[in-house]
PDB file of C-alpha atoms in Angstrom:
ATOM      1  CA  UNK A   1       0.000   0.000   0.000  1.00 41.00           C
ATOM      2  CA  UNK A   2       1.485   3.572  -1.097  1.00 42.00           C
ATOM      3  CA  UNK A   3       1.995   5.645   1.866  1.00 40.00           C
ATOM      4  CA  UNK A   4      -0.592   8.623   1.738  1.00 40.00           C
ATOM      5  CA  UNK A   5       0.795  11.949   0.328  1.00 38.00           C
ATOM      6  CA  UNK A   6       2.485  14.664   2.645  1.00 34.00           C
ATOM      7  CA  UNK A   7       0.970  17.710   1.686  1.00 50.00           C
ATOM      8  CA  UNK A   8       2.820  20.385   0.255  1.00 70.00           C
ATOM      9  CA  UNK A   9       3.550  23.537   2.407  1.00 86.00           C
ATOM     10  CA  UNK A  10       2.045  26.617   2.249  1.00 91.00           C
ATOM     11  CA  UNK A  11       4.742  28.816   0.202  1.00 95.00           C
ATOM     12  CA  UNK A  12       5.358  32.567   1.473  1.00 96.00           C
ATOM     13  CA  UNK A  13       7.340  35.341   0.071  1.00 98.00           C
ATOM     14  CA  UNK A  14       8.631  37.754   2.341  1.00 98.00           C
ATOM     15  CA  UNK A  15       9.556  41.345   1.013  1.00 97.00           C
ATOM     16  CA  UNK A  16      11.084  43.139   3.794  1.00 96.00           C
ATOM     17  CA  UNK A  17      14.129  45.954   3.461  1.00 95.00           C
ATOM     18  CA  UNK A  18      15.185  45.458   6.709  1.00 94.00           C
ATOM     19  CA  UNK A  19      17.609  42.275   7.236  1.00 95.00           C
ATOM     20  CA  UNK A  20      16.555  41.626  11.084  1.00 94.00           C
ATOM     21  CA  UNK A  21      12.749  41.801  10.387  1.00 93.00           C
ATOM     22  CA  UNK A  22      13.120  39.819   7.748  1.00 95.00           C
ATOM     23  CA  UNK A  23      14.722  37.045   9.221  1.00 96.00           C
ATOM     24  CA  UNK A  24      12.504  37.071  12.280  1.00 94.00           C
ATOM     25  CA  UNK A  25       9.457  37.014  10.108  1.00 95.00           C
ATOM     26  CA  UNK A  26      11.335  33.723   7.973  1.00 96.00           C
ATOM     27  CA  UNK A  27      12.077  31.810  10.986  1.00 95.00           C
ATOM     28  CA  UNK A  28       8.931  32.296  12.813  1.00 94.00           C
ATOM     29  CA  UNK A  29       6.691  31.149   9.892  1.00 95.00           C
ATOM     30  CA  UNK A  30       9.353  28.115   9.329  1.00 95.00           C
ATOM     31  CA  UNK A  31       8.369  27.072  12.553  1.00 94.00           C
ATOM     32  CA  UNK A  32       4.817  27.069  11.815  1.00 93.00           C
ATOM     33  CA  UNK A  33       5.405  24.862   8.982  1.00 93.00           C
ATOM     34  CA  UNK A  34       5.153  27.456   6.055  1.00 95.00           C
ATOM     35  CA  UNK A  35       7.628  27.289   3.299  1.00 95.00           C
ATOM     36  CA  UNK A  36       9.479  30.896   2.981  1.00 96.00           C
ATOM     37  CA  UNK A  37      11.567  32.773   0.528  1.00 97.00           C
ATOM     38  CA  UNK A  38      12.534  35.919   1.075  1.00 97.00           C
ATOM     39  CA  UNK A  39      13.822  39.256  -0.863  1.00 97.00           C
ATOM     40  CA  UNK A  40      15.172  42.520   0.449  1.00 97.00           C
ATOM     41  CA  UNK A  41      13.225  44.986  -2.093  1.00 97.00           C
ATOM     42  CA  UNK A  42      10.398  45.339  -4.573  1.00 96.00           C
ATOM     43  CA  UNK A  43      12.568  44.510  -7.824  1.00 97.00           C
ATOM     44  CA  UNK A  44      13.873  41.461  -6.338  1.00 97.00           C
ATOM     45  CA  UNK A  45      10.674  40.446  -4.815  1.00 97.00           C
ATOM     46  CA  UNK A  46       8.649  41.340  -8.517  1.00 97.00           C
ATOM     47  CA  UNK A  47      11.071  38.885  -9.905  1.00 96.00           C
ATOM     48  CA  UNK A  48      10.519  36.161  -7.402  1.00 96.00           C
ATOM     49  CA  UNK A  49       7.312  36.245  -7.389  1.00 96.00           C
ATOM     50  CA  UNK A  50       6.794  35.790 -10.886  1.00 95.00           C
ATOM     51  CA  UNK A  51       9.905  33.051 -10.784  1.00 94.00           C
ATOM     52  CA  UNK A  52       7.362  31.191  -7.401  1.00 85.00           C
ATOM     53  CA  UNK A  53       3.942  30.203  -7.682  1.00 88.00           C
ATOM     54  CA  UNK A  54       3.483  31.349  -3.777  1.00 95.00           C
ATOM     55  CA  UNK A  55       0.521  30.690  -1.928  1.00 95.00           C
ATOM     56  CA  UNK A  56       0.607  34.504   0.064  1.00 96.00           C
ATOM     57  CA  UNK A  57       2.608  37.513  -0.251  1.00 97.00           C
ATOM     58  CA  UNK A  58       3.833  39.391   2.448  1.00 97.00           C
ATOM     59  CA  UNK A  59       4.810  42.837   1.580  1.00 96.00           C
ATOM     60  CA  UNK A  60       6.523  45.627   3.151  1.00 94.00           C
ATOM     61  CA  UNK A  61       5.218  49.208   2.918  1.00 92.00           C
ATOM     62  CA  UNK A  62       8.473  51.077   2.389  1.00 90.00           C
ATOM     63  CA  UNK A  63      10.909  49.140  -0.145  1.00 93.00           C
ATOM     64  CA  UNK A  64      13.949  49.743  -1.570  1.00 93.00           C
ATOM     65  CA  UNK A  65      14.370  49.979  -5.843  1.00 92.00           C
ATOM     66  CA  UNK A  66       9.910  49.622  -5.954  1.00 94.00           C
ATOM     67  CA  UNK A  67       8.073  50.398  -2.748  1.00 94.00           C
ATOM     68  CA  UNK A  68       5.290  47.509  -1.220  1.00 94.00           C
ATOM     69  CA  UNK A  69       2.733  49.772  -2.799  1.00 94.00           C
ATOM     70  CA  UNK A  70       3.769  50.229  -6.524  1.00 95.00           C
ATOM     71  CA  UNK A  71       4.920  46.408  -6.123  1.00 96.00           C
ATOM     72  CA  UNK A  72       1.374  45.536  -5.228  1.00 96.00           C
ATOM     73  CA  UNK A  73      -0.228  47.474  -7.745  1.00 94.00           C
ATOM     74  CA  UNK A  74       2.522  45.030 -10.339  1.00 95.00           C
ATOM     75  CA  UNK A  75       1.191  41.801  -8.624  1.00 96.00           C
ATOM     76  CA  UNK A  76      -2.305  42.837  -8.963  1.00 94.00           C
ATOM     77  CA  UNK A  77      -2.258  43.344 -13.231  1.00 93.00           C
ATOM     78  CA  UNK A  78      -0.918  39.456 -12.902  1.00 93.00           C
ATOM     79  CA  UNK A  79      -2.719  37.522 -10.419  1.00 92.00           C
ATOM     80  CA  UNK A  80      -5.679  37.474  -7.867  1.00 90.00           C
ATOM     81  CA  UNK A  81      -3.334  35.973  -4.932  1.00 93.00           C
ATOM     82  CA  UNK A  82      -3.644  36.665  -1.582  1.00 94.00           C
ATOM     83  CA  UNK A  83      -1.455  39.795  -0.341  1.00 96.00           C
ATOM     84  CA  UNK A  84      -0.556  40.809   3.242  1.00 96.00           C
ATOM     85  CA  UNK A  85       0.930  44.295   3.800  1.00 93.00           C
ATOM     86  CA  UNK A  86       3.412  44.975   6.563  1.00 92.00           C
ATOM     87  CA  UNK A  87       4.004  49.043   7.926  1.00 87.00           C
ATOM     88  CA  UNK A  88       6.239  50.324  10.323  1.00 78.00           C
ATOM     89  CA  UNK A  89       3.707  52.910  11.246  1.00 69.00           C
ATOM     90  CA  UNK A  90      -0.182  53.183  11.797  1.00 63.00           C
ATOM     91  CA  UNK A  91       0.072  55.713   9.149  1.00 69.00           C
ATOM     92  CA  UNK A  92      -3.527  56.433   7.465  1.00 70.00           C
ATOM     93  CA  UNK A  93      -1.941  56.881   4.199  1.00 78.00           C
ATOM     94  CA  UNK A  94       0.348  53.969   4.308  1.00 80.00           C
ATOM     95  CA  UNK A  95      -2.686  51.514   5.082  1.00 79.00           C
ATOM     96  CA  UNK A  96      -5.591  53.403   2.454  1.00 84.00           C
ATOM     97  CA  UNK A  97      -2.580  53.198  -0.504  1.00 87.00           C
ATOM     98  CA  UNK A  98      -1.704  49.444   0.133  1.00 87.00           C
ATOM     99  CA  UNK A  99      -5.410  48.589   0.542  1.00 88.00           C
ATOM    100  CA  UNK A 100      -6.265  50.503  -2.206  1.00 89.00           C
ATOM    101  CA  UNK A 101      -3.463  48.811  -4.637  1.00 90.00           C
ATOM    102  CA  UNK A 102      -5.198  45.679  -3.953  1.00 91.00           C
ATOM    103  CA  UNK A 103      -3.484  44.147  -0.487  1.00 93.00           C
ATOM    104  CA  UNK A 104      -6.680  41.889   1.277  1.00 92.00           C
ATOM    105  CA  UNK A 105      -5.240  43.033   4.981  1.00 91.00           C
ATOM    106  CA  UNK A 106      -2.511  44.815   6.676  1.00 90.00           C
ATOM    107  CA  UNK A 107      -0.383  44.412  10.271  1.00 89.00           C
ATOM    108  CA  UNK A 108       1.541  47.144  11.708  1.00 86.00           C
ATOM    109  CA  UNK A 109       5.230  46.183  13.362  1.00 86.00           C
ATOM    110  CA  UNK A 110       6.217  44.740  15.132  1.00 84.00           C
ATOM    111  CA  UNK A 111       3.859  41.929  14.877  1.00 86.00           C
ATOM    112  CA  UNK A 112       3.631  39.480  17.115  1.00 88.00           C
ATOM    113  CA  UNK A 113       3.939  36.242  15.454  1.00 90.00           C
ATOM    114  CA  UNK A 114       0.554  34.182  16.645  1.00 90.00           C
ATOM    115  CA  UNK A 115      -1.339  37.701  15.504  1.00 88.00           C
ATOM    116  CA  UNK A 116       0.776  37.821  11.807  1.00 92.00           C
ATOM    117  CA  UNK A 117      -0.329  33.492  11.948  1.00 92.00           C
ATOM    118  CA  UNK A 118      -4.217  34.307  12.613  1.00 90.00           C
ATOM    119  CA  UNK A 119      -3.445  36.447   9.812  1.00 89.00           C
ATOM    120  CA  UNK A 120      -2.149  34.646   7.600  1.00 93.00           C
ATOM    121  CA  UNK A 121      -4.490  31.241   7.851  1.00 91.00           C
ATOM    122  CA  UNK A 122      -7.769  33.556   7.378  1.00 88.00           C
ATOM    123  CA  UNK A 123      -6.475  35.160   4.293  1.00 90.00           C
ATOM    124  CA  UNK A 124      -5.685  31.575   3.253  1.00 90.00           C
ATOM    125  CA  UNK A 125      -9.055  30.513   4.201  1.00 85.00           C
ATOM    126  CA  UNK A 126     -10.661  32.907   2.134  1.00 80.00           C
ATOM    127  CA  UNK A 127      -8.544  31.847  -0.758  1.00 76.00           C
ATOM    128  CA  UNK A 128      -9.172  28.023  -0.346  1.00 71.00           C
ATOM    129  CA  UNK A 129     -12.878  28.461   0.215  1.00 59.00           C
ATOM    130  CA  UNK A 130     -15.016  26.128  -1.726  1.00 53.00           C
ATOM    131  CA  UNK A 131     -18.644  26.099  -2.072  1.00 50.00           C
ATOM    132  CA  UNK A 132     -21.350  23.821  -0.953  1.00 47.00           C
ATOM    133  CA  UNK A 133     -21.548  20.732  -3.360  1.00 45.00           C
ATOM    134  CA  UNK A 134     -25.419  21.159  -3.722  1.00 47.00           C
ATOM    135  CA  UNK A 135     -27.116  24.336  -2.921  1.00 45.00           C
ATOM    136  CA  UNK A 136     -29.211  24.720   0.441  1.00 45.00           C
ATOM    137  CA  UNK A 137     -33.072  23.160   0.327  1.00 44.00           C
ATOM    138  CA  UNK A 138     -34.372  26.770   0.391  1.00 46.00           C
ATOM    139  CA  UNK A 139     -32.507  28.068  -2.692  1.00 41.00           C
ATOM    140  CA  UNK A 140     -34.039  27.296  -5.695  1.00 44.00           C
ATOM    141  CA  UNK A 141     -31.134  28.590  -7.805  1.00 67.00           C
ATOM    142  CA  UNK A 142     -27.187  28.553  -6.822  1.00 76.00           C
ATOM    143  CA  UNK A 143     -27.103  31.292  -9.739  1.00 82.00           C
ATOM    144  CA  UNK A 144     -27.966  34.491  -8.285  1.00 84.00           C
ATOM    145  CA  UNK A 145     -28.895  37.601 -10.312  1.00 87.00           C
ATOM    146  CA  UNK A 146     -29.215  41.459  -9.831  1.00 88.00           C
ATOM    147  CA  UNK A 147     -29.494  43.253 -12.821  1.00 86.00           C
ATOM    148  CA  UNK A 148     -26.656  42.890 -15.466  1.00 89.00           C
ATOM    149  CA  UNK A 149     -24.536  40.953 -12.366  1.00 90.00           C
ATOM    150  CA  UNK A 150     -24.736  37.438 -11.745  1.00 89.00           C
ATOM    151  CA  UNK A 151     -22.944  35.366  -8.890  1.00 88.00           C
ATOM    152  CA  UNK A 152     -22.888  31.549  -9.244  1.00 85.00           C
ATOM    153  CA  UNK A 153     -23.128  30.585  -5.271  1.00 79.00           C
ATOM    154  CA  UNK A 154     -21.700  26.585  -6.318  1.00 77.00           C
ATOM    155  CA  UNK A 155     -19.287  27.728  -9.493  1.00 77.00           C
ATOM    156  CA  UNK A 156     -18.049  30.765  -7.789  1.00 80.00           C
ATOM    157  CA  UNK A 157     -18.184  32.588 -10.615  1.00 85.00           C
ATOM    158  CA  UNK A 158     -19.138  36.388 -11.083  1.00 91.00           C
ATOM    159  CA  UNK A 159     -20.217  38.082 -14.446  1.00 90.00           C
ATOM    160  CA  UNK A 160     -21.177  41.508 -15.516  1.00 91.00           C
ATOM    161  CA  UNK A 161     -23.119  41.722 -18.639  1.00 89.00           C
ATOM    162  CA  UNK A 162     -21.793  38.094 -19.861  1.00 87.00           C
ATOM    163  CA  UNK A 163     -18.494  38.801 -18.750  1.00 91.00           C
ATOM    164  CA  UNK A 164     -16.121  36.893 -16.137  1.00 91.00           C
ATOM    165  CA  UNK A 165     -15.327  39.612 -13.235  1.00 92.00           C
ATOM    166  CA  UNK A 166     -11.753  38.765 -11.728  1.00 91.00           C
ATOM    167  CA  UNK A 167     -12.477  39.286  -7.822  1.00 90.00           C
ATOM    168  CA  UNK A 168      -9.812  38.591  -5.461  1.00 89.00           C
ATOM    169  CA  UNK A 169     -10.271  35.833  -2.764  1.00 86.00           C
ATOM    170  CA  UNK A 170     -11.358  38.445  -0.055  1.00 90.00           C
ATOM    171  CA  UNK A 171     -13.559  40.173  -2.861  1.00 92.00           C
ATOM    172  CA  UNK A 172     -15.638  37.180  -3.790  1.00 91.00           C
ATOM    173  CA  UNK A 173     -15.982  36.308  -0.024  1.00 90.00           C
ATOM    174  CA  UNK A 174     -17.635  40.356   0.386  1.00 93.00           C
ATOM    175  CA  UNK A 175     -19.561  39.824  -2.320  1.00 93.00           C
ATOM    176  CA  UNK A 176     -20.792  36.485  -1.865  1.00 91.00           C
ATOM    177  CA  UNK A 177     -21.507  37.465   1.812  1.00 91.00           C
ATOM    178  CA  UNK A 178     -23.801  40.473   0.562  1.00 93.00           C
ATOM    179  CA  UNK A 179     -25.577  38.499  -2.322  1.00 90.00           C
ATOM    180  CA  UNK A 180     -26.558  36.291   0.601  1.00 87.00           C
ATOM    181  CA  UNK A 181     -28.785  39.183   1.942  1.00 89.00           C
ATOM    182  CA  UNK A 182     -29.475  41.140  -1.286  1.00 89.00           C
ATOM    183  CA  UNK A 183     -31.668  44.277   0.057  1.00 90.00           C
ATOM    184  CA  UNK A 184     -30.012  44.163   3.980  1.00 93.00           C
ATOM    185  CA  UNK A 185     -27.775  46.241   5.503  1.00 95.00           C
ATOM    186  CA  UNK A 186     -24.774  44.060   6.551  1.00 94.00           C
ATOM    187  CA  UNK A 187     -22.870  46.420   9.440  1.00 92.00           C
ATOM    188  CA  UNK A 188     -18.860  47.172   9.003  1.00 91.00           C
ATOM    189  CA  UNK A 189     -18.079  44.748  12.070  1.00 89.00           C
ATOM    190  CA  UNK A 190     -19.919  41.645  10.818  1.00 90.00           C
ATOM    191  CA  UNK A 191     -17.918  41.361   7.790  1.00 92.00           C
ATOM    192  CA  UNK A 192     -15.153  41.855   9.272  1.00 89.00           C
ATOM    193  CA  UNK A 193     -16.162  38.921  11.493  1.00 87.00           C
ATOM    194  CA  UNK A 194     -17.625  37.080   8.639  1.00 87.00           C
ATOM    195  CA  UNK A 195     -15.328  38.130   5.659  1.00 88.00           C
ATOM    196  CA  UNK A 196     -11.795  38.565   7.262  1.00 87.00           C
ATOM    197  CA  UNK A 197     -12.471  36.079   9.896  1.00 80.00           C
ATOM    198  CA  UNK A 198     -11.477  38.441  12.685  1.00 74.00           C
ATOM    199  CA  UNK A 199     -11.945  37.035  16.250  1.00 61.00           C
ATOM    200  CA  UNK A 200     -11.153  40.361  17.780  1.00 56.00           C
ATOM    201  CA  UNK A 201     -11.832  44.166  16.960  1.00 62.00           C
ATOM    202  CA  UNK A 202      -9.983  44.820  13.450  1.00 67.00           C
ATOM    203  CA  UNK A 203      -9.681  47.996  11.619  1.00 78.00           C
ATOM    204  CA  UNK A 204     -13.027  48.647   9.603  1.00 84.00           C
ATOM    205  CA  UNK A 205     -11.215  50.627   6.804  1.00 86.00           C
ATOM    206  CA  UNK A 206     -10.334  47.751   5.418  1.00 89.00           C
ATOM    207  CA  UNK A 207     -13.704  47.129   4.646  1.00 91.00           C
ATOM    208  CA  UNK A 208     -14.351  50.495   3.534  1.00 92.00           C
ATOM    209  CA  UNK A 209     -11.504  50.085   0.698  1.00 91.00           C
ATOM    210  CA  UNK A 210     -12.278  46.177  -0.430  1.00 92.00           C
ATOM    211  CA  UNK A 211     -16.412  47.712  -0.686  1.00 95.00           C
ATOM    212  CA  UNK A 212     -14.108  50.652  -2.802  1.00 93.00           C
ATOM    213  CA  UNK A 213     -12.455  48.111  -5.237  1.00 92.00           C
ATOM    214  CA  UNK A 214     -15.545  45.848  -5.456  1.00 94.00           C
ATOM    215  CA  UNK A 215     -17.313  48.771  -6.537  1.00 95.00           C
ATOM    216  CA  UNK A 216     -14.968  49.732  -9.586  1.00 93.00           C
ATOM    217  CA  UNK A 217     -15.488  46.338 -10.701  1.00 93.00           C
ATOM    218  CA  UNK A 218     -18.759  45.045 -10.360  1.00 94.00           C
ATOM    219  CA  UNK A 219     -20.549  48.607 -10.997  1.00 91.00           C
ATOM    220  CA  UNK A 220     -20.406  51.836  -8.177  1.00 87.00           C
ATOM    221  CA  UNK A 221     -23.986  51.514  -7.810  1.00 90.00           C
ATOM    222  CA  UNK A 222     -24.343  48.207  -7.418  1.00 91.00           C
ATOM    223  CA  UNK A 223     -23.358  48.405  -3.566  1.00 94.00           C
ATOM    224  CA  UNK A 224     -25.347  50.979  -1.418  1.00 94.00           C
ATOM    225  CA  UNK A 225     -23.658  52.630   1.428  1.00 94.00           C
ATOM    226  CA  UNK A 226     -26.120  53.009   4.773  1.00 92.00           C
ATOM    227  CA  UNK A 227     -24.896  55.993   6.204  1.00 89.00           C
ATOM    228  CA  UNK A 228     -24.430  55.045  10.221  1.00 85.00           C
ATOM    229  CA  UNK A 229     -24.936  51.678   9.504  1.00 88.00           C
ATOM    230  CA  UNK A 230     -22.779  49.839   7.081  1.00 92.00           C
ATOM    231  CA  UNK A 231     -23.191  48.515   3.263  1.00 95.00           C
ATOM    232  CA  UNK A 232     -25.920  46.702   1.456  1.00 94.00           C
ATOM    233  CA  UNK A 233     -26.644  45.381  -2.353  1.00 93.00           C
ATOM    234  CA  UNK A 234     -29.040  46.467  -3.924  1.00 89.00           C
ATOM    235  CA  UNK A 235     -31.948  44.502  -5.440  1.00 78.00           C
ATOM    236  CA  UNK A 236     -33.465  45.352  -8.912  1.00 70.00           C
TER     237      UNK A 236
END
């Protein structure tokens, strides 16, 4: 009898300027079992990830040759994969840029390792997540449709007009999340508990910026802000 397959580990890449950071951030993940290159600025780390096929990105605000944000904004005209920004300081405009170049969440340092873990396995969660095999009793269609937008609940698979939409991981998850409850308002800190998976009180700008993004792709009025309240999506 074969002996069952090991699985393969979860690759990282690290892109952090600073040589001590960056090897406490490599050894601590090591030890959690993650697989971890690492590269020292945004050049190096453009070419490494597109040398890698890495699970999660890890990116540093301010880099070296091409800063985390413009290196972001490189990733995100290639691929859809799940990208973690790091910043030295609680700066506004340090988290709103990397948010808005397409980053899914952001930790300020120094981390502390189990928090930049949590992290780390909920962004992964989001981009494993796999649908029901069968839709629920209730539904009578897994294909769900508001206007020119369609979102295939079992296919996961979003169209405007006919068209494929290209939603990150953390993306589909909002959007699925609101198509859910088409016509309610869905507050800031449930989908942050729902959609980032946060177990403790997280920063709701985040959700502000991915509700930004979603919007520029799926249509700015498709996704009704309740002033007070939080976000819904709106029936036709």
């Amino acid at each position: 009898m074969p002996e069952p397959r090991v699985p393969d580990p979860v690759s990282v890449l690290v892109v952090e300027d600073d040589d001590t950071i960056r090897r406490a951030v490599q050894l601590a993940l090591e030890r959690y079992g993650y697989r971890v290159d690492v590269a020292a600025d945004g050049l190096s780390g453009l070419e490494a990830f597109r040398a890698g096929g890495y699970d999660l990105l890890i990116l540093d605000v301010m880099l070296p040759e091409l800063d985390g944000i413009g290196l972001c904004h490189r990733i995100r005209e290639e691929s859809l994969v799940p990208v973690l920004m790091m910043s030295a300081r609680g700066d506004a405009l340090d988290v709103v840029a990397g948010l808005e170049a397409g980053a899914d969440d952001y930790v300020i340092k120094p981390v502390d390792t189990p928090v930049l873990v949590a992290r780390i396995r909920a962004l992964l969660r989001r981009a494993t997540f796999q649908p029901s095999q069968s839709p629920p009793p209730e539904a009578p269609d897994h294909v769900l449709v508001f206007g020119d937008l369609s979102v295939d609940t079992l296919g996961i698979e979003v169209r405007l007009a006919g068209r494929p939409v290209p939603l990150t991981p953390t993306e589909l998850r909002l959007l699925l999340e609101f198509a859910a409850a088409p016509g309610s308002v869905l507050d800031r800190r449930r989908l942050l508990r729902e959609v980032w998976d946060y177990g403790w009180e997280g920063d709701t700008r985040v959700v502000d910026l991915c509700v930004l993004r979603l919007r520029k792709k799926i249509g700015s009025g498709r996704i009704e802000t309740v002033r007070g309240f939080g976000y819904k999506l709106v029936r036709d």
